Amino acid sequence: MNKSKTYKPQFLLLAFLLILCFFVNISFGSVNIPFKDIFSGLFGTIDNSSWQVIITDFRLPKAITAILVGSGLGISGLLMQTLFRNPLAGPFVLGISSGASLGVALVILGSGLFGGLFAAALTSKWSIVIAASLGSFIILLAVLAVSSRVRDTMAILIIGLMFGSITAAVVSVLSFFSSAEQLQQYIFWGFGSLSNLSWSELLIFAGIYLAGLLLSILSIKGLNSLLLGDNYAKSLGLNLKQNRLIIIIATSLIAGTITAFAGPIAFIGLAIPHLTRQIFTTSNHKILLPAVCIFGAIVMLICDSIAQIPGSDYVLPINAITALVGAPVVIWLLVRQRKMIF
Amino acid sequence: MKENKSNIILKTENLSIGYKTKKKEIVVVSNINVELQQGQLIGLVGANGIGKSTLLRTLIKVQPSLSGSILLNGIDLKQTTTQELAKRLSIVLTEQLTSKNLSVYELVALGRHPYTNWIGNLSQKDTQKVDEAINLVNISELKDKKCFELSDGQLQKVMIARALAQDTDIIVLDEPTTHLDMYHKAYILKLLQRLTKETGKTILFSSHEIDLAIQLCDTMLVMTNDTIICDQPCNLIKKGVFNSLFPKDMIAFDTKTGSFKITQ
């Protein structure tokens, strides 16, 4: 769109950082594997067979999950911020995560209500994934249905928060009637986790993610005209309703599956688009979308590397790390620039 | 005016505008019959709250009409799709842009959206039209600036360039001179006049600058409580239309100077 300015240097730097973070992430873990063996491990030519298993079955899927989660949350945050014309918007604020939480709570905590054998089937990974996706999609549709009646953007945010409160209340009621075991399972899901994904699960995750990504790419043009406001976008021939629906389906596919597979990961969805705008100083989605994608992946890989606490056996909840590391960075950037670019 | 009927760009037939609620219709103005000629600068004036914005919003299909029809190039607006309309009618509104983080060039280029491919890449013709629009409005020195760096007057010029880049027969502007100082009010309206002459486009704008509009417009639409009068400014002065525009206790229209004076 902009003929005078290209963003090649920034993209090259980001790509380089992504590759670097990817290898650093794989080399970190409770078992210390030398860096040169990591490379051979990735190509399956390592001598030590237990190291080989650690790399191909644990660290590599985890790193790929981190990339998908980081980039996906960044994209869905960007889509929501443009659609709702609000820099505070993100999957977490607008109820996608709380919708997913409700779905998962119903399955994990409510499984006691269905009883016995049925419960075992319900708490399988797939039912959690489906419940989370359905929950986030329904809550987002509800928020959108209500928000289409109000024009004030602040009102839309408050409506999103209200839906969040409602779902939180339902979750509280459910947890009141659940066993300690179920509760613990639900709380651990809430911490967020990038590990424990098998290759077949990762394949499904990546498939849905790619579908969402494709829809996001298709709506780039619409997103750019939405930067002018709804009426201008319509005057440029944009089908507002259809475009809105595509953006919401893309967001709920991406953010819903991420929340399903990796738990409700806070902060990334809100912060990555802002950080990217500060670096690239543009609102053009043709630049922002790929930039947010790569940048989100980098930040998630870094956060995951920190969560491993190199050299120790502990793994901190990823949800805590993203905010602990990221929030100060966002504050620092905003204070330094004295102005938020939106 | 009947003789050059082919040059009519926009025409309303028994148009009635207003708002529909569940219980009743609130009619703002009814029986509007106006014809807008191609290549003219047309000013829409009237007191606050008389329904200027409602009329413009109806004409640009942002809100539905209550009854009657609007013909754009002889085709009923109701039968025109959003995509087709985008190639015939462009707008400049009073509402704030959602994002001001776009460069001026990017913003003007957004005007080419009805013509670009699925991802919005500019073809050679598109960049040519964008450059043309930027040159017509004389903002080439602002091209690489961000919109948040611009003054209100500059931003208004950029928005006009964006509408020009959309390459439509008619451009509708809702109060393009609000928030501007006296110089820039005159500047913008003069610019609009020049654009109608140089591009042959029809430009319809609403404004409170009645004296400026009288001097610059080819045709004026004067909105009063019950009707809309459409004529050349000098005829409107002769008919004394402007006198009926406002209550007479404060200001009165002076036919000699073509402006309003405070009454004692």
Coordinates of C-alpha atoms in Angstrom, one line a residue, chain A residues 1-4 7 81-82 85-86 149 151 217-218 220-222 224-239 277 280-284 286-287 339 341-342, chain B residues 57 61-62 82-83 86 89 91-103 105-107 109-111 113-114 116-122 131 143-144 146 148 159 162 166:
Chain A
M1 CA 0.0 0.0 0.0
N2 CA 2.8 2.3 0.8
K3 CA 5.2 2.6 -2.1
S4 CA 7.9 4.7 -0.4
Y7 CA 9.8 -3.0 6.0
Q81 CA -8.7 -4.2 18.4
T82 CA -9.5 -3.1 14.8
R85 CA -12.1 0.2 17.4
N86 CA -10.6 -0.1 20.8
R149 CA -27.2 -2.4 19.2
R151 CA -22.5 2.5 19.1
I217 CA -5.5 -12.9 5.7
L218 CA -8.7 -12.8 3.6
I220 CA -6.8 -7.8 5.6
K221 CA -8.4 -5.4 3.1
G222 CA -11.6 -5.1 5.1
N224 CA -7.7 -1.7 6.6
S225 CA -10.9 0.1 5.5
L226 CA -12.3 -0.4 9.0
L227 CA -9.4 1.9 10.2
L228 CA -11.5 4.8 8.8
G229 CA -14.6 3.8 10.8
D230 CA -17.7 1.8 9.9
N231 CA -19.4 4.4 7.7
Y232 CA -16.3 5.0 5.6
A233 CA -15.7 1.3 5.3
K234 CA -19.2 0.8 4.0
S235 CA -18.8 3.7 1.6
L236 CA -15.8 1.9 0.2
G237 CA -18.0 -1.1 -0.7
L238 CA -17.2 -3.2 2.3
N239 CA -19.9 -5.7 3.4
R277 CA 2.7 -1.0 16.2
F280 CA 6.6 -0.8 12.9
T281 CA 4.8 2.6 13.4
T282 CA 2.0 1.6 11.0
S283 CA -1.6 0.5 11.2
N284 CA -1.6 -1.1 7.8
K286 CA -0.8 -5.9 5.4
I287 CA 2.4 -5.2 7.4
K339 CA 2.0 8.3 23.1
I341 CA -0.1 4.6 18.5
F342 CA -3.3 3.0 17.4
Chain B
R57 CA -27.2 10.3 5.5
K61 CA -27.5 5.2 2.0
V62 CA -26.3 5.2 5.6
T82 CA -22.7 -1.4 -1.6
Q83 CA -20.0 -2.3 -4.0
A86 CA -18.7 2.7 -3.8
L89 CA -20.5 8.0 -4.6
I91 CA -18.1 10.7 1.2
V92 CA -16.3 12.9 3.7
L93 CA -17.9 12.8 7.1
T94 CA -17.5 14.7 10.4
E95 CA -16.8 11.6 12.4
Q96 CA -13.2 11.0 13.7
L97 CA -11.1 8.4 12.0
T98 CA -10.7 5.2 14.0
S99 CA -6.9 5.2 13.5
K100 CA -4.8 8.2 12.7
N101 CA -1.7 6.1 12.5
L102 CA -1.9 5.8 8.7
S103 CA 0.3 7.9 6.5
Y105 CA -0.5 8.4 1.2
E106 CA -2.0 5.2 2.7
L107 CA -5.2 7.0 3.7
A109 CA -4.9 5.0 -1.3
L110 CA -7.7 3.5 0.8
G111 CA -10.0 5.4 -1.6
H113 CA -10.5 -0.1 -2.3
P114 CA -13.5 -0.5 -4.6
T116 CA -8.3 -3.1 -5.9
N117 CA -7.9 -6.9 -5.6
W118 CA -8.7 -9.1 -2.6
I119 CA -5.7 -8.0 -0.6
G120 CA -5.8 -4.3 -1.7
N121 CA -2.7 -4.1 -3.8
L122 CA -2.5 -1.0 -6.0
D131 CA -1.1 10.7 -7.2
K143 CA 2.4 12.5 1.6
D144 CA 4.6 10.7 4.1
K146 CA 1.1 10.5 9.7
F148 CA -2.1 12.4 13.8
M159 CA -10.0 13.3 3.4
R162 CA -9.3 10.2 -0.5
Q166 CA -12.3 6.9 -5.1

